[in-house]
């Protein structure tokens, strides 16, 4: 168990703007893994940082922690129009991920936000919360056959990646059927996301190539999520598709950044070479994503077990300090 003092030290690494960004990211994910009120507060304290990438990741981690104590912090970020679009979007997604129905009212306020990515995210988050409500209702009425217990919500596939996703998966179907749903821009985004996550869960090469087609769809939010799931799968089969979107300077920075992080997770020599090209990109969020992604690649190729190693680092530093302290002479 980490002591409050050690959690505080990890939090200080996260807050320290003089620390390399890759070390702050590792500290963030350490706090996410530790969980608890102190970790939530340490993460939330960093929302005034200048890095949109880091703030976006703060919101993501708070959502994955599913701790209701994060709700007021995330609501404040969503409502703050001075925050970058990708940060507000991630705050909205995190409100859906936590799954508490008290977030419904604030999400409803922003389903028509002038920032399309924020509006679409809030729509998806509301969809997830309403879906969870129906699932809970069906559990309570399990002795009866509920008209709300739709066939599409029975026997859903397990998520091997253990992430809290913006929508549930769809039922397993052929890759062709799922791809048709994924690519149909006349369908609700919620339904297309469900097909996306089932393809992600299948993780076959055919499924990966079907997902990669989604990088050509019109919604930047959708393309960004496609890149995210491709990073989860870590298949070299999508390196070319991710590279095309990263190299497209007309592409949304939110999408390009996610493509960079996905390439970092895939961690092949080709993917790492592409990331090196964009370390001086004109977009700060892309530059920083490439730095973090290369650190992720190094971790993937190192054989080390723990990426979120912030706790180990503060403990090692503590030991080093103790060893360097001169031994005092004992006198009687």
Short mmCIF file of C-alpha atoms in Angstrom, two decimals:
data_model
loop_
_atom_site.label_atom_id
_atom_site.label_comp_id
_atom_site.label_asym_id
_atom_site.label_seq_id
_atom_site.Cartn_x
_atom_site.Cartn_y
_atom_site.Cartn_z
CA UNK A 1 0.00 0.00 0.00
CA UNK A 2 1.29 3.45 -0.89
CA UNK A 3 1.46 5.89 2.00
CA UNK A 4 -0.15 9.34 1.72
CA UNK A 5 3.36 10.79 1.68
CA UNK A 6 4.37 8.69 -1.34
CA UNK A 7 1.15 9.51 -3.19
CA UNK A 8 1.85 13.18 -2.51
CA UNK A 9 5.36 12.81 -3.95
CA UNK A 10 3.98 11.22 -7.12
CA UNK A 11 1.46 14.06 -7.33
CA UNK A 12 4.27 16.59 -7.10
CA UNK A 13 5.98 14.98 -10.10
CA UNK A 14 2.75 15.35 -12.05
CA UNK A 15 2.43 19.03 -11.10
CA UNK A 16 6.09 19.91 -11.71
CA UNK A 17 6.31 21.67 -15.08
CA UNK A 18 10.10 21.34 -14.96
CA UNK A 19 9.83 17.55 -15.14
CA UNK A 20 10.01 15.92 -18.59
CA UNK A 21 6.50 15.35 -19.93
CA UNK A 22 7.08 11.61 -20.17
CA UNK A 23 7.82 11.46 -16.43
CA UNK A 24 4.68 13.45 -15.64
CA UNK A 25 2.65 11.01 -17.74
CA UNK A 26 4.09 8.06 -15.85
CA UNK A 27 3.24 9.80 -12.58
CA UNK A 28 -0.32 10.38 -13.83
CA UNK A 29 -0.87 6.75 -14.68
CA UNK A 30 0.63 5.74 -11.35
CA UNK A 31 -1.99 7.89 -9.59
CA UNK A 32 -4.71 6.39 -11.75
CA UNK A 33 -3.63 2.89 -10.75
CA UNK A 34 -3.38 3.81 -7.05
CA UNK A 35 -6.86 5.36 -6.97
CA UNK A 36 -8.55 6.94 -3.95
CA UNK A 37 -9.45 10.48 -2.99
CA UNK A 38 -5.88 11.73 -2.68
CA UNK A 39 -5.02 10.47 -6.18
CA UNK A 40 -8.18 12.09 -7.61
CA UNK A 41 -7.35 15.43 -6.00
CA UNK A 42 -3.71 15.26 -7.15
CA UNK A 43 -4.81 14.67 -10.74
CA UNK A 44 -7.50 17.37 -10.66
CA UNK A 45 -5.01 19.91 -9.30
CA UNK A 46 -3.20 19.81 -12.65
CA UNK A 47 -6.06 21.11 -14.83
CA UNK A 48 -4.50 24.58 -14.96
CA UNK A 49 -1.44 23.23 -16.80
CA UNK A 50 -0.45 24.68 -20.16
CA UNK A 51 -0.37 21.33 -21.95
CA UNK A 52 -3.67 20.40 -23.59
CA UNK A 53 -2.32 16.89 -24.08
CA UNK A 54 -1.65 16.42 -20.38
CA UNK A 55 -5.01 17.93 -19.33
CA UNK A 56 -6.80 15.66 -21.82
CA UNK A 57 -5.05 12.69 -20.25
CA UNK A 58 -5.97 13.88 -16.75
CA UNK A 59 -9.64 13.77 -17.69
CA UNK A 60 -9.22 10.37 -19.35
CA UNK A 61 -7.63 8.90 -16.22
CA UNK A 62 -10.32 10.33 -13.94
CA UNK A 63 -12.94 8.69 -16.12
CA UNK A 64 -11.16 5.35 -16.07
CA UNK A 65 -10.92 5.49 -12.27
CA UNK A 66 -14.75 5.72 -12.09
CA UNK A 67 -14.59 7.61 -8.80
CA UNK A 68 -17.60 9.88 -8.24
CA UNK A 69 -15.36 12.28 -6.31
CA UNK A 70 -13.97 13.34 -9.69
CA UNK A 71 -17.37 14.51 -10.97
CA UNK A 72 -17.22 18.16 -9.83
CA UNK A 73 -13.73 18.57 -11.29
CA UNK A 74 -14.81 17.14 -14.65
CA UNK A 75 -17.98 19.23 -14.74
CA UNK A 76 -15.88 22.36 -14.14
CA UNK A 77 -13.60 21.46 -17.06
CA UNK A 78 -16.51 20.71 -19.40
CA UNK A 79 -18.15 24.03 -18.54
CA UNK A 80 -14.93 26.03 -18.93
CA UNK A 81 -15.07 27.45 -22.46
CA UNK A 82 -11.46 28.61 -22.15
CA UNK A 83 -10.27 24.99 -22.05
CA UNK A 84 -9.18 23.41 -25.33
CA UNK A 85 -11.79 21.38 -27.25
CA UNK A 86 -9.94 18.11 -26.75
CA UNK A 87 -9.82 18.70 -22.99
CA UNK A 88 -13.52 19.55 -22.70
CA UNK A 89 -14.35 16.56 -24.90
CA UNK A 90 -12.39 14.23 -22.64
CA UNK A 91 -14.09 15.66 -19.55
CA UNK A 92 -17.47 14.92 -21.12
CA UNK A 93 -16.40 11.40 -22.00
CA UNK A 94 -15.11 10.86 -18.47
CA UNK A 95 -18.48 11.90 -17.03
CA UNK A 96 -20.03 9.13 -19.09
CA UNK A 97 -17.33 6.66 -18.08
CA UNK A 98 -17.89 7.20 -14.35
CA UNK A 99 -21.48 6.16 -14.97
CA UNK A 100 -23.22 8.24 -12.31
CA UNK A 101 -26.68 9.46 -13.42
CA UNK A 102 -26.15 12.81 -11.67
CA UNK A 103 -24.02 13.78 -14.70
CA UNK A 104 -27.02 13.57 -17.05
CA UNK A 105 -28.22 17.12 -16.42
CA UNK A 106 -24.87 18.77 -17.19
CA UNK A 107 -24.29 16.59 -20.26
CA UNK A 108 -27.70 17.58 -21.61
CA UNK A 109 -26.58 21.24 -21.46
CA UNK A 110 -23.75 20.57 -23.91
CA UNK A 111 -25.24 18.21 -26.52
CA UNK A 112 -25.61 21.27 -28.74
CA UNK A 113 -22.27 22.84 -27.87
CA UNK A 114 -20.83 24.92 -30.75
CA UNK A 115 -17.69 22.76 -30.58
CA UNK A 116 -18.78 19.70 -32.58
CA UNK A 117 -16.42 17.29 -30.81
CA UNK A 118 -17.77 18.37 -27.42
CA UNK A 119 -21.39 18.08 -28.57
CA UNK A 120 -20.85 14.61 -30.05
CA UNK A 121 -19.01 13.45 -26.94
CA UNK A 122 -21.82 14.58 -24.65
CA UNK A 123 -24.33 12.81 -26.87
CA UNK A 124 -22.33 9.59 -26.54
CA UNK A 125 -21.89 10.03 -22.78
CA UNK A 126 -25.63 10.52 -22.36
CA UNK A 127 -26.21 7.42 -24.47
CA UNK A 128 -23.97 5.41 -22.18
CA UNK A 129 -25.66 6.68 -19.01
CA UNK A 130 -29.14 5.94 -20.38
CA UNK A 131 -27.94 2.50 -21.51
CA UNK A 132 -26.61 1.79 -18.01
CA UNK A 133 -29.94 2.87 -16.52
CA UNK A 134 -31.77 0.41 -18.77
CA UNK A 135 -29.34 -2.38 -17.85
CA UNK A 136 -29.87 -1.72 -14.15
CA UNK A 137 -33.63 -1.65 -14.65
CA UNK A 138 -33.50 -5.00 -16.44
CA UNK A 139 -31.45 -6.53 -13.62
CA UNK A 140 -34.04 -5.40 -11.09
CA UNK A 141 -36.78 -6.91 -13.23
CA UNK A 142 -34.83 -10.05 -14.10
CA UNK A 143 -37.76 -12.29 -13.18
CA UNK A 144 -39.74 -10.75 -16.04
CA UNK A 145 -38.96 -10.37 -19.70
CA UNK A 146 -38.53 -6.64 -20.19
CA UNK A 147 -39.49 -5.01 -23.46
CA UNK A 148 -36.41 -2.79 -22.96
CA UNK A 149 -34.08 -5.79 -22.87
CA UNK A 150 -33.24 -5.53 -26.54
CA UNK A 151 -31.72 -8.46 -28.37
CA UNK A 152 -28.72 -6.29 -29.25
CA UNK A 153 -27.83 -6.05 -25.54
CA UNK A 154 -27.74 -9.80 -24.90
CA UNK A 155 -24.51 -11.84 -24.93
CA UNK A 156 -22.21 -8.90 -25.50
CA UNK A 157 -18.52 -9.70 -25.97
CA UNK A 158 -16.03 -9.20 -23.15
CA UNK A 159 -13.55 -6.34 -23.41
CA UNK A 160 -10.06 -7.90 -23.20
CA UNK A 161 -8.51 -4.44 -22.77
CA UNK A 162 -10.35 -3.68 -19.51
CA UNK A 163 -10.89 -0.03 -20.50
CA UNK A 164 -14.08 1.86 -19.69
CA UNK A 165 -15.38 2.63 -23.17
CA UNK A 166 -17.72 5.45 -24.30
CA UNK A 167 -20.31 2.87 -25.41
CA UNK A 168 -20.93 -0.83 -24.88
CA UNK A 169 -19.87 -3.14 -27.71
CA UNK A 170 -22.35 -4.52 -30.22
CA UNK A 171 -23.14 -8.19 -30.41
CA UNK A 172 -20.56 -10.23 -32.29
CA UNK A 173 -21.23 -10.42 -36.02
CA UNK A 174 -19.09 -10.89 -39.12
CA UNK A 175 -16.38 -8.33 -39.77
CA UNK A 176 -18.25 -7.32 -42.93
CA UNK A 177 -21.47 -6.61 -41.02
CA UNK A 178 -19.69 -4.69 -38.29
CA UNK A 179 -17.71 -2.69 -40.83
CA UNK A 180 -20.92 -1.76 -42.65
CA UNK A 181 -22.31 -0.34 -39.41
CA UNK A 182 -19.02 1.36 -38.59
CA UNK A 183 -18.88 3.17 -41.92
CA UNK A 184 -22.55 4.13 -42.24
CA UNK A 185 -22.58 7.86 -41.49
CA UNK A 186 -26.38 7.93 -41.54
CA UNK A 187 -26.50 5.83 -38.36
CA UNK A 188 -26.33 7.32 -34.84
CA UNK A 189 -22.77 7.70 -33.60
CA UNK A 190 -23.62 5.56 -30.56
CA UNK A 191 -24.44 2.57 -32.78
CA UNK A 192 -21.31 3.03 -34.90
CA UNK A 193 -19.16 3.21 -31.75
CA UNK A 194 -20.66 -0.07 -30.59
CA UNK A 195 -19.57 -1.76 -33.83
CA UNK A 196 -16.14 -0.15 -33.38
CA UNK A 197 -15.62 -1.70 -29.97
CA UNK A 198 -16.72 -5.15 -31.10
CA UNK A 199 -14.23 -4.99 -33.96
CA UNK A 200 -11.62 -3.89 -31.41
CA UNK A 201 -12.48 -6.85 -29.20
CA UNK A 202 -12.16 -9.26 -32.14
CA UNK A 203 -8.63 -7.92 -32.82
CA UNK A 204 -8.09 -9.99 -35.96
CA UNK A 205 -6.16 -8.55 -38.88
CA UNK A 206 -9.40 -8.28 -40.86
CA UNK A 207 -11.00 -6.40 -37.95
CA UNK A 208 -8.00 -4.07 -37.72
CA UNK A 209 -8.15 -3.27 -41.44
CA UNK A 210 -11.89 -2.64 -41.16
CA UNK A 211 -11.30 -0.23 -38.29
CA UNK A 212 -8.55 1.53 -40.22
CA UNK A 213 -11.12 2.39 -42.90
CA UNK A 214 -12.84 4.49 -40.22
CA UNK A 215 -9.91 6.89 -40.28
CA UNK A 216 -11.46 8.27 -43.49
CA UNK A 217 -14.87 9.09 -41.94
CA UNK A 218 -16.09 12.68 -41.63
CA UNK A 219 -16.28 13.05 -37.83
CA UNK A 220 -12.98 14.07 -36.21
CA UNK A 221 -14.22 12.62 -32.92
CA UNK A 222 -14.89 9.29 -34.63
CA UNK A 223 -11.49 9.25 -36.34
CA UNK A 224 -9.81 10.04 -33.03
CA UNK A 225 -11.57 7.09 -31.36
CA UNK A 226 -10.63 4.79 -34.22
CA UNK A 227 -6.98 5.72 -33.68
CA UNK A 228 -7.36 5.09 -29.94
CA UNK A 229 -8.70 1.55 -30.39
CA UNK A 230 -6.05 0.76 -32.99
CA UNK A 231 -3.48 1.72 -30.38
CA UNK A 232 -5.11 -0.66 -27.92
CA UNK A 233 -4.89 -3.54 -30.39
CA UNK A 234 -1.21 -2.79 -31.17
CA UNK A 235 -1.29 -4.43 -34.60
CA UNK A 236 1.39 -3.48 -37.16
CA UNK A 237 -1.30 -3.94 -39.83
CA UNK A 238 -2.58 -0.40 -39.23
CA UNK A 239 0.74 1.49 -39.13
CA UNK A 240 0.35 2.75 -42.69
CA UNK A 241 -3.19 4.05 -42.11
CA UNK A 242 -2.25 5.79 -38.85
CA UNK A 243 0.81 7.30 -40.51
CA UNK A 244 -1.30 8.76 -43.33
CA UNK A 245 -3.51 10.65 -40.87
CA UNK A 246 -0.57 11.80 -38.77
CA UNK A 247 1.21 13.14 -41.85
CA UNK A 248 -1.91 14.97 -43.04
CA UNK A 249 -1.35 18.52 -41.79
CA UNK A 250 -4.96 19.39 -42.60
CA UNK A 251 -6.13 16.70 -40.17
CA UNK A 252 -7.50 17.70 -36.76
CA UNK A 253 -4.74 17.89 -34.15
CA UNK A 254 -6.96 15.79 -31.89
CA UNK A 255 -6.83 12.99 -34.45
CA UNK A 256 -3.14 13.41 -35.28
CA UNK A 257 -2.21 13.26 -31.61
CA UNK A 258 -4.19 10.03 -31.15
CA UNK A 259 -2.54 8.52 -34.23
CA UNK A 260 0.86 9.34 -32.72
CA UNK A 261 -0.03 7.69 -29.42
CA UNK A 262 -1.34 4.62 -31.26
CA UNK A 263 1.93 4.33 -33.18
CA UNK A 264 3.77 4.57 -29.87
CA UNK A 265 1.76 1.66 -28.50
CA UNK A 266 2.42 -0.44 -31.62
CA UNK A 267 6.14 0.27 -31.11
CA UNK A 268 7.54 -1.29 -34.27
CA UNK A 269 10.73 0.24 -35.75
CA UNK A 270 8.61 1.67 -38.60
CA UNK A 271 6.15 3.27 -36.18
CA UNK A 272 8.95 4.75 -34.08
CA UNK A 273 10.66 6.15 -37.18
CA UNK A 274 7.44 7.94 -38.14
CA UNK A 275 7.15 9.45 -34.67
CA UNK A 276 10.68 10.85 -34.93
CA UNK A 277 9.52 12.87 -37.96
CA UNK A 278 7.06 14.88 -35.88
CA UNK A 279 9.05 15.77 -32.77
CA UNK A 280 9.22 19.33 -34.13
CA UNK A 281 5.67 19.52 -35.47
CA UNK A 282 4.06 22.97 -35.53
CA UNK A 283 1.20 21.66 -33.32
CA UNK A 284 2.25 21.45 -29.67
CA UNK A 285 -0.15 18.61 -28.92
CA UNK A 286 1.33 16.55 -31.77
CA UNK A 287 4.93 17.26 -30.71
CA UNK A 288 4.18 16.29 -27.13
CA UNK A 289 2.26 13.19 -28.20
CA UNK A 290 5.29 12.01 -30.15
CA UNK A 291 7.54 12.49 -27.10
CA UNK A 292 5.17 10.49 -24.91
CA UNK A 293 4.59 7.90 -27.65
CA UNK A 294 8.31 7.28 -28.09
CA UNK A 295 8.65 6.79 -24.34
CA UNK A 296 5.77 4.31 -24.55
CA UNK A 297 7.54 2.53 -27.41
CA UNK A 298 10.73 2.27 -25.40
CA UNK A 299 8.75 0.75 -22.55
CA UNK A 300 7.01 -1.74 -24.86
CA UNK A 301 10.37 -2.86 -26.25
CA UNK A 302 12.19 -2.88 -22.90
CA UNK A 303 10.49 -5.91 -21.42
CA UNK A 304 9.78 -3.92 -18.26
CA UNK A 305 6.49 -4.84 -16.60
CA UNK A 306 5.38 -1.44 -15.29
CA UNK A 307 4.85 1.71 -17.40
CA UNK A 308 3.21 3.56 -14.50
CA UNK A 309 6.37 3.47 -12.42
CA UNK A 310 6.03 6.78 -10.54
CA UNK A 311 5.79 5.07 -7.15
CA UNK A 312 8.92 3.02 -7.78
CA UNK A 313 10.77 6.18 -8.75
CA UNK A 314 9.88 8.12 -5.62
CA UNK A 315 10.78 5.11 -3.48
CA UNK A 316 14.11 4.74 -5.28
CA UNK A 317 14.79 8.46 -4.85
CA UNK A 318 14.02 8.16 -1.14
CA UNK A 319 16.47 5.29 -0.78
CA UNK A 320 19.15 7.23 -2.68
CA UNK A 321 18.67 10.25 -0.40
CA UNK A 322 18.99 8.06 2.69
CA UNK A 323 22.13 6.41 1.35
CA UNK A 324 23.73 9.77 0.56
CA UNK A 325 23.04 11.18 4.06
CA UNK A 326 26.30 11.20 6.08
CA UNK A 327 26.26 8.83 9.06
CA UNK A 328 26.46 10.83 12.29
CA UNK A 329 29.04 9.76 14.86
CA UNK A 330 27.43 8.27 17.95
CA UNK A 331 28.83 9.64 21.20
CA UNK A 332 27.96 8.82 24.74
#
